[in-house]
mmCIF file of C-alpha atoms in Angstrom:
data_model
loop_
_atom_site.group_PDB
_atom_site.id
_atom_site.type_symbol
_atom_site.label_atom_id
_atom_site.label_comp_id
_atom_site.label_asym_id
_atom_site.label_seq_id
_atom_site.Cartn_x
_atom_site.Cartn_y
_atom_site.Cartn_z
ATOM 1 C CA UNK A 1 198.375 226.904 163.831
ATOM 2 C CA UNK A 2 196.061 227.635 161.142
ATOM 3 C CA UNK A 3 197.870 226.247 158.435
ATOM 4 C CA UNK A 4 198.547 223.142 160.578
ATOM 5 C CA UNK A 5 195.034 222.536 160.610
ATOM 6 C CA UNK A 6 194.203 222.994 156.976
ATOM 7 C CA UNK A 7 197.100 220.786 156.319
ATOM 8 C CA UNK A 8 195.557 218.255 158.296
ATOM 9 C CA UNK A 9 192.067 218.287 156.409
ATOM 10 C CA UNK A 10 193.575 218.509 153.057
ATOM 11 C CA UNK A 11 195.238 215.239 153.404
ATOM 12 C CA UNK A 12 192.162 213.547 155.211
ATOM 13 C CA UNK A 13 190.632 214.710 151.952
ATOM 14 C CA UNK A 14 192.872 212.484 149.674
ATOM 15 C CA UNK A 15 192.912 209.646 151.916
ATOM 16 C CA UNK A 16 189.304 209.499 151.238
ATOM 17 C CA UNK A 17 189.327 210.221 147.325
ATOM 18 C CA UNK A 18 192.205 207.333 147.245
ATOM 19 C CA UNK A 19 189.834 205.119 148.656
ATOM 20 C CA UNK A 20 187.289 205.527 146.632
ATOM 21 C CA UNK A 21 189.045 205.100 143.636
ATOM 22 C CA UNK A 22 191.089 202.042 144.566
ATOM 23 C CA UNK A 23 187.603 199.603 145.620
ATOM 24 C CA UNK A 24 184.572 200.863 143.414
ATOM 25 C CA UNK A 25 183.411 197.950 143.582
ATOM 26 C CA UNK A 26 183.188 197.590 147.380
ATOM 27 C CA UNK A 27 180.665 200.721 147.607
ATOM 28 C CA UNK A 28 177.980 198.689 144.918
ATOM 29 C CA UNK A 29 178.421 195.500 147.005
ATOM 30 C CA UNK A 30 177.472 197.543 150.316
ATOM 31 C CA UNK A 31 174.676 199.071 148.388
ATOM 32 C CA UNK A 32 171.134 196.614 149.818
ATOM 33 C CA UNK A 33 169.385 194.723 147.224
ATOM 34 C CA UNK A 34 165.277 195.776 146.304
ATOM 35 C CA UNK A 35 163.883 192.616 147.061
ATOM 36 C CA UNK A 36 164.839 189.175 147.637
ATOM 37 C CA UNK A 37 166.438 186.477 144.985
ATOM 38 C CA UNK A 38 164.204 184.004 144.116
ATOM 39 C CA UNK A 39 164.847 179.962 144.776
ATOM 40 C CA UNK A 40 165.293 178.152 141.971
ATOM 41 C CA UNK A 41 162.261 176.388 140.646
ATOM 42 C CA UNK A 42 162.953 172.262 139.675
ATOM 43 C CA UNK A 43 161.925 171.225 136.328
ATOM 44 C CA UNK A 44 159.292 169.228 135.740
ATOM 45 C CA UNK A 45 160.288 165.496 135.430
ATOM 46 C CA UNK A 46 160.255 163.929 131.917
ATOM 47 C CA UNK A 47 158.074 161.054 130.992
ATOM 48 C CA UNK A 48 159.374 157.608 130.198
ATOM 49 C CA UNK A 49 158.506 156.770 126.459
ATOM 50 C CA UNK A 50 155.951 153.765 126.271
ATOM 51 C CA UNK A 51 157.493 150.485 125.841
ATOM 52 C CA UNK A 52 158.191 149.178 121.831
ATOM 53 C CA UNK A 53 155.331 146.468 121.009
ATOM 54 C CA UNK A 54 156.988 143.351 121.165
ATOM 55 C CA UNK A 55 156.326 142.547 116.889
ATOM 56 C CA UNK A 56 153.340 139.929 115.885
ATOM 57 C CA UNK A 57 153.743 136.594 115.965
ATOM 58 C CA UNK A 58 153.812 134.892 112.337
ATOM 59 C CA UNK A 59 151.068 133.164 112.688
ATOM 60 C CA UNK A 60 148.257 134.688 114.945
ATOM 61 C CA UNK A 61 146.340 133.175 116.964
ATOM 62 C CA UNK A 62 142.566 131.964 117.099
ATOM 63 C CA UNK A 63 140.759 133.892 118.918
ATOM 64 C CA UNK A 64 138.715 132.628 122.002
ATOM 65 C CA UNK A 65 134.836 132.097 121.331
ATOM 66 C CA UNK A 66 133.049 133.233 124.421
ATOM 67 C CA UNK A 67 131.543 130.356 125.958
ATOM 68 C CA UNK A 68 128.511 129.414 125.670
ATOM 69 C CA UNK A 69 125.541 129.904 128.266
ATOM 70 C CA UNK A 70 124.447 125.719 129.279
ATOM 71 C CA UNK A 71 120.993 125.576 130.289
ATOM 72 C CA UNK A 72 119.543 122.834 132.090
ATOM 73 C CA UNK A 73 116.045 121.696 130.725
ATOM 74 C CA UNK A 74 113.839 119.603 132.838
ATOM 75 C CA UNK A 75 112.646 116.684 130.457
ATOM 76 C CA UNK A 76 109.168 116.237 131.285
ATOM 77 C CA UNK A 77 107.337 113.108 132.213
ATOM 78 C CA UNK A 78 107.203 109.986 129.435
ATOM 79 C CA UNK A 79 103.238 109.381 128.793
ATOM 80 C CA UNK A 80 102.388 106.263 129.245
ATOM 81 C CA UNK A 81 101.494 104.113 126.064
ATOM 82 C CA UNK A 82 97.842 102.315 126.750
ATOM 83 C CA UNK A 83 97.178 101.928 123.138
ATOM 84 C CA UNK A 84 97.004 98.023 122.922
ATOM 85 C CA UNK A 85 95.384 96.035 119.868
ATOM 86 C CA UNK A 86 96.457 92.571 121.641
ATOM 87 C CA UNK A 87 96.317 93.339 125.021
ATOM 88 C CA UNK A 88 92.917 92.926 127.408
ATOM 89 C CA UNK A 89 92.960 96.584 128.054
ATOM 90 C CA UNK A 90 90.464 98.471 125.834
ATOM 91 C CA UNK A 91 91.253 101.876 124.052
ATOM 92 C CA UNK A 92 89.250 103.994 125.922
ATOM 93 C CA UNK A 93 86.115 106.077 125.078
ATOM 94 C CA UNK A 94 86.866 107.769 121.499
ATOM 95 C CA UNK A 95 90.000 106.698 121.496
ATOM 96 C CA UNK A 96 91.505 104.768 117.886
ATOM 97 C CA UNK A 97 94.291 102.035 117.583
ATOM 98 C CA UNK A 98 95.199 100.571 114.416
ATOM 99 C CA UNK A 99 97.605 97.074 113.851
ATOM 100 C CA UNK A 100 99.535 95.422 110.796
ATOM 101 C CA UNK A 101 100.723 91.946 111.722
ATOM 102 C CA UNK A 102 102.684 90.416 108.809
ATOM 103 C CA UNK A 103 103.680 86.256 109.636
ATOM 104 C CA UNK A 104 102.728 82.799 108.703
ATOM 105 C CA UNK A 105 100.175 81.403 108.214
ATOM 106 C CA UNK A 106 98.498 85.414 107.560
ATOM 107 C CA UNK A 107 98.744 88.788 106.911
ATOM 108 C CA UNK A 108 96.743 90.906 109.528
ATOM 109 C CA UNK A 109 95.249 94.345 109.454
ATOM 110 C CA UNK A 110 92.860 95.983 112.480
ATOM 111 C CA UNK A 111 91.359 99.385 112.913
ATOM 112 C CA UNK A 112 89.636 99.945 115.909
ATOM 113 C CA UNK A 113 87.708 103.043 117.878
ATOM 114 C CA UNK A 114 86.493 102.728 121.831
ATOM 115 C CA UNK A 115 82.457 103.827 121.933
ATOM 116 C CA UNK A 116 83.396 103.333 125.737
ATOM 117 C CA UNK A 117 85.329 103.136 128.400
ATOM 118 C CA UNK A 118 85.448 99.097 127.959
ATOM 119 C CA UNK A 119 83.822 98.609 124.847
ATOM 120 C CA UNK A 120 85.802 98.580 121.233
ATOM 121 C CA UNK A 121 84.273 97.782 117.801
ATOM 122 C CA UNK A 122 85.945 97.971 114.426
ATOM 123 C CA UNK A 123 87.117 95.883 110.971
ATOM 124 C CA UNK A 124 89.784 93.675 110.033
ATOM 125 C CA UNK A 125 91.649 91.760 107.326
ATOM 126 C CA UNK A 126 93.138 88.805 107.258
ATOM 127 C CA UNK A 127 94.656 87.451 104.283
ATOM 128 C CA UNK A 128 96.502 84.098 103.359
ATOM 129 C CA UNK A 129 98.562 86.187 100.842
ATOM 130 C CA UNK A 130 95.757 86.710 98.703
ATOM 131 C CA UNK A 131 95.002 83.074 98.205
ATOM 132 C CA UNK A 132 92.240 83.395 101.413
ATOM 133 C CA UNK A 133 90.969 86.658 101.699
ATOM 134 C CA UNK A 134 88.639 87.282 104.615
ATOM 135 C CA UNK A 135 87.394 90.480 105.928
ATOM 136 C CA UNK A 136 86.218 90.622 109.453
ATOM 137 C CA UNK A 137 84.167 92.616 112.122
ATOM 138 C CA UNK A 138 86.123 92.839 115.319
ATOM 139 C CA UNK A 139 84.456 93.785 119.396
ATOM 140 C CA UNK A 140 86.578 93.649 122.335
ATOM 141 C CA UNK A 141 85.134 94.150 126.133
ATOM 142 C CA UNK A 142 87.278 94.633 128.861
ATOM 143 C CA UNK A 143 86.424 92.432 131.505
ATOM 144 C CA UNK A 144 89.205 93.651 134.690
ATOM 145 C CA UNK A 145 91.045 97.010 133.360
ATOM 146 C CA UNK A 146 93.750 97.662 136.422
ATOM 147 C CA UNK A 147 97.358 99.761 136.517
ATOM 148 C CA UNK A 148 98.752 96.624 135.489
ATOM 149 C CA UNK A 149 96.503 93.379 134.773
ATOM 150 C CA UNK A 150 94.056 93.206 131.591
ATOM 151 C CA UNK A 151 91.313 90.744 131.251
ATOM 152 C CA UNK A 152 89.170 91.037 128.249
ATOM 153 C CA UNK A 153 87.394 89.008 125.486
ATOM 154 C CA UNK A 154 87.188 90.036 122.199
ATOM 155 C CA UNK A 155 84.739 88.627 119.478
ATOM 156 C CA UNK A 156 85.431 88.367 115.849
ATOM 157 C CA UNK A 157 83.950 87.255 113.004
ATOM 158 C CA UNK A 158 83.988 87.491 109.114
ATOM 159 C CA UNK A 159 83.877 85.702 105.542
ATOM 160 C CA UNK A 160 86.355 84.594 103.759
ATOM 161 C CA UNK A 161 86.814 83.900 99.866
ATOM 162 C CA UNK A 162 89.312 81.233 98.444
ATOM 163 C CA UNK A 163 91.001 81.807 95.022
ATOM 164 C CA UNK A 164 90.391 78.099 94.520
ATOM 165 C CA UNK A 165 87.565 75.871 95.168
ATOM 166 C CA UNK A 166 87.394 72.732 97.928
ATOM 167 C CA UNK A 167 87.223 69.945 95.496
ATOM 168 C CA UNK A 168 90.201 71.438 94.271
ATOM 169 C CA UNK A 169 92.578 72.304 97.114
ATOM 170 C CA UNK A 170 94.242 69.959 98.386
ATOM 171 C CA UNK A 171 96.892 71.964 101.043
ATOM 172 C CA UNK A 172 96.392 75.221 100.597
ATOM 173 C CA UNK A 173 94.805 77.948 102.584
ATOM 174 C CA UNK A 174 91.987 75.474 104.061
ATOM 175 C CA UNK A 175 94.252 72.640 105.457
ATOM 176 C CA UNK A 176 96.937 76.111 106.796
ATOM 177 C CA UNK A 177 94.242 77.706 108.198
ATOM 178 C CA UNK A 178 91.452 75.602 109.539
ATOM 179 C CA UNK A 179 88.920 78.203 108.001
ATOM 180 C CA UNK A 180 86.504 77.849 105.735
ATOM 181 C CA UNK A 181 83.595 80.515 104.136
ATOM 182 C CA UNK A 182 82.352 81.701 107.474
ATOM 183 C CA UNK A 183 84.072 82.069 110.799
ATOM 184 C CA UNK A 184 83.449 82.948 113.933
ATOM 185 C CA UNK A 185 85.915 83.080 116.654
ATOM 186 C CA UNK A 186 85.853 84.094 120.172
ATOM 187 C CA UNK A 187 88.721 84.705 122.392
ATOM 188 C CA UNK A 188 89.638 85.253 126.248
ATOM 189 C CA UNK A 189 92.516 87.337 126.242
ATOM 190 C CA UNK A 190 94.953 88.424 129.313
ATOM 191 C CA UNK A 191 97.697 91.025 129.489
ATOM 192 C CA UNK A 192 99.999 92.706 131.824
ATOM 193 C CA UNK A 193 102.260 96.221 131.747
ATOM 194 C CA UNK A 194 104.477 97.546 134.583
ATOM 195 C CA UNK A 195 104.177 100.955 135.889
ATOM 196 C CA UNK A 196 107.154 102.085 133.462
ATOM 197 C CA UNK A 197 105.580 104.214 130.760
ATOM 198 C CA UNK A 198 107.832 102.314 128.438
ATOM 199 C CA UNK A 199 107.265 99.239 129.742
ATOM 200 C CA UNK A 200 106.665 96.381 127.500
ATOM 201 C CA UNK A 201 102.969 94.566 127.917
ATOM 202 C CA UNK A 202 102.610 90.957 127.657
ATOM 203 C CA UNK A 203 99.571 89.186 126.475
ATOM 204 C CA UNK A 204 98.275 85.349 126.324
ATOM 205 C CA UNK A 205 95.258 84.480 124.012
ATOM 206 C CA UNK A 206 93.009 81.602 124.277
ATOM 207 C CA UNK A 207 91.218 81.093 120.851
ATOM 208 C CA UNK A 208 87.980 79.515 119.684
ATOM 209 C CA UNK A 209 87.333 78.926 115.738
ATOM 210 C CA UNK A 210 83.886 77.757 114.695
ATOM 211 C CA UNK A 211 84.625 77.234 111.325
ATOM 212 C CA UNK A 212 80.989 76.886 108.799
ATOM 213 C CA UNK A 213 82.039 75.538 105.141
ATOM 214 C CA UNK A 214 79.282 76.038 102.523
ATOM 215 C CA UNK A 215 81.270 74.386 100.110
ATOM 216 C CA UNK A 216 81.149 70.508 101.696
ATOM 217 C CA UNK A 217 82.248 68.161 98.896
ATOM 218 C CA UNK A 218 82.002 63.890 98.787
ATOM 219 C CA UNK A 219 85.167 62.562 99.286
ATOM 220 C CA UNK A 220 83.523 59.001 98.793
ATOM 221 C CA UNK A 221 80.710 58.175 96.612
ATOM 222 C CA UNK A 222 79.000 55.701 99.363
ATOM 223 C CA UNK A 223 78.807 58.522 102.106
ATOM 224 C CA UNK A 224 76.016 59.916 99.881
ATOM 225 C CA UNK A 225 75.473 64.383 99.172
ATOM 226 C CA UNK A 226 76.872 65.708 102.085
ATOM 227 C CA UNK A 227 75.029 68.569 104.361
ATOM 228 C CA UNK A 228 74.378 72.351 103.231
ATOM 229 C CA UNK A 229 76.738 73.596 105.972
ATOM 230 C CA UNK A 230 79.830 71.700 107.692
ATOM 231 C CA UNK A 231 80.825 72.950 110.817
ATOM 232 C CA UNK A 232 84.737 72.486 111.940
ATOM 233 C CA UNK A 233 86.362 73.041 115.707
ATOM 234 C CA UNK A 234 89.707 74.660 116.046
ATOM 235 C CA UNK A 235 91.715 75.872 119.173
ATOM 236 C CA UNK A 236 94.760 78.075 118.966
ATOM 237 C CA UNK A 237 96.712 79.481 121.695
ATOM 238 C CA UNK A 238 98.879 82.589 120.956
ATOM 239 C CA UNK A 239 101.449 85.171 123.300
ATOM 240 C CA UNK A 240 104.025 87.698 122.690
ATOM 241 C CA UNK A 241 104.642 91.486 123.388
ATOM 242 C CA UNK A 242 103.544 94.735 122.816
ATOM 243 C CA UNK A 243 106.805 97.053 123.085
ATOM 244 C CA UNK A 244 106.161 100.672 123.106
ATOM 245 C CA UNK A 245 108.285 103.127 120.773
ATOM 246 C CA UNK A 246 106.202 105.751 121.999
ATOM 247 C CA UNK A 247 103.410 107.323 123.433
ATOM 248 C CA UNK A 248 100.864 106.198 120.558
ATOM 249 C CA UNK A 249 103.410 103.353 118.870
ATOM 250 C CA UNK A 250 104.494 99.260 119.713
ATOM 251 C CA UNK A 251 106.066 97.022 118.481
ATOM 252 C CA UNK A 252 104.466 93.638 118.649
ATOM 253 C CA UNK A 253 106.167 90.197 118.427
ATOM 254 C CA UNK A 254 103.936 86.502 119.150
ATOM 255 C CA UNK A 255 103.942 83.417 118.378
ATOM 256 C CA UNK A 256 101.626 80.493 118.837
ATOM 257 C CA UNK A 257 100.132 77.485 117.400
ATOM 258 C CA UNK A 258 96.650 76.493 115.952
ATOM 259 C CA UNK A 259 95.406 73.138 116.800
ATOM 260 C CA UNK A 260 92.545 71.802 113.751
ATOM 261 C CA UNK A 261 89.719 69.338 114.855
ATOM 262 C CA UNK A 262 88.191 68.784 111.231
ATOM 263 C CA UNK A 263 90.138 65.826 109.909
ATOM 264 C CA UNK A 264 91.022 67.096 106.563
ATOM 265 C CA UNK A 265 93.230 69.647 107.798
ATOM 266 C CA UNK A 266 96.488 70.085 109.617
ATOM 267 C CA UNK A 267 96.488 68.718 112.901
ATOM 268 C CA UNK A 268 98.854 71.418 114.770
ATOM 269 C CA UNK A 269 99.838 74.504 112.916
ATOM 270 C CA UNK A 270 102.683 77.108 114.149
ATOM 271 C CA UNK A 271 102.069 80.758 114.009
ATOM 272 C CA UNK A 272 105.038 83.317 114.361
ATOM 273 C CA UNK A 273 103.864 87.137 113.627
ATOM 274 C CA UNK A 274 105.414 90.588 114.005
ATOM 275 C CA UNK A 275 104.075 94.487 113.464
ATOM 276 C CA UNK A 276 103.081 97.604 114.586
ATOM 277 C CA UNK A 277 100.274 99.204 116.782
ATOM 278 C CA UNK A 278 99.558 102.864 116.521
ATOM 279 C CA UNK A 279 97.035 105.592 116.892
ATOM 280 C CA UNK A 280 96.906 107.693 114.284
#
């Protein structure tokens, strides 16, 4: 019985040692692992390279100038032009205008200064082109000084020296003119100017000439020696335009005609003139 027994637990033993040695393996594998595996971590993604520049053109192009910044400018208000040599309207107190008038028959120069709001006083020159020479004081009063009507007279008066004597001359600057050594000549004289500052103002003159010649001469030997001083009567009449340029500058175009009462002379005499009035 004995025996039986150890017979029995000897070959349990090698069963189990056979085991073993046929599936090593098997015991590691059953063996529990220390901690857990990790999960796989994703790589990171990889960036795109940056697009190739596409290559330069041959010729480049201009480049854009920013554009400029328009401001809009309020033009101010034209003054209105009131300086008027030819007009009825005086300058005004203090106030100076000065005229060259170049035109047949003369050659006409004025410089004038307001002591007044109406009143005007200053000197001339008029000039047959240097065969008459005459230099001349020159007033002007406004009579009726609205927006747009004038009504003055102006007074003038000077002496004038001839480059030949009367016994001499037969058509020159004497039988042109209808002047002689001293004359005096008063004048009514109407203008008018539209509320425009730019607006063109029209004039019309009415002319006296008292005409004194200290230089009478006998043209017949039976009218006998004639006086010390002949007087002579002329009449001209005389319009045109004043056209402003600017505040202080005109342009002035007129024409007219002189009519001569002294029988020696020309009877009618046309008068076309053109110039420039300032203030300077």
């Amino acid at each position: 019985m004995i025996r039986l027994v150890l017979v029995v637990l000897f070959a349990g033993v090698l069963l189990a040692g056979g085991a073993r040695a046929q599936s090593p393996e098997d015991e590691w594998g059953q063996i529990p692992s220390a901690s857990p595996t990790p999960a796989p971590v994703a790589p990171p993604p990889v960036a795109e390279p940056p697009p190739a520049p596409a290559p330069a053109p041959l010729t480049q192009p201009r480049p854009l100038r920013p554009r400029a910044e328009v401001l809009a400018r309020v033009r101010p208000p034209q003054e209105r032009n009131d300086v008027s040599m030819m007009g009825g309207n005086s300058l005004g107190a203090w106030k100076r205008g000065e005229m060259v008038l170049i035109g047949f028959p003369l050659l006409q120069l004025r410089a004038m200064i307001g002591l007044g709001d109406r009143f005007d006083i200053g000197l001339g020159f008029d000039s047959y082109y240097f065969m008459m020479n005459e230099p001349r004081l020159v007033t002007r009063v406004s009579l009726l000084k609205g927006e747009n009507f004038a009504l003055g007279v102006t007074l003038e008066g000077g002496y004038a020296f001839f480059t030949q004597r009367a016994s001499r001359e037969s058509r020159g600057a004497r039988w042109l003119t209808g002047r002689r050594n001293i004359n005096i000549s008063p004048a009514l004289v109407g203008s008018y100017q539209a509320s425009s500052p730019r607006a063109a103002r029209l004039f019309l003159e009415a002319r006296y000439l008292l005409a004194l010649d200290t230089e009478p001469y006998a043209t017949d030997p039976l009218v006998g020696v004639p006086p010390a001083v002949v007087p002579g009567h002329n009449v001209s009449f005389r319009g045109g335009a004043e056209l402003p340029l600017s505040a202080k500058t005109s342009f002035v175009l007129a024409f007219g005609f002189d009519i001569h009462g002294r029988a020696n002379d020309s009877v009618v005499m046309p008068s076309a003139t053109l110039g420039l009035v300032t203030s300077l």
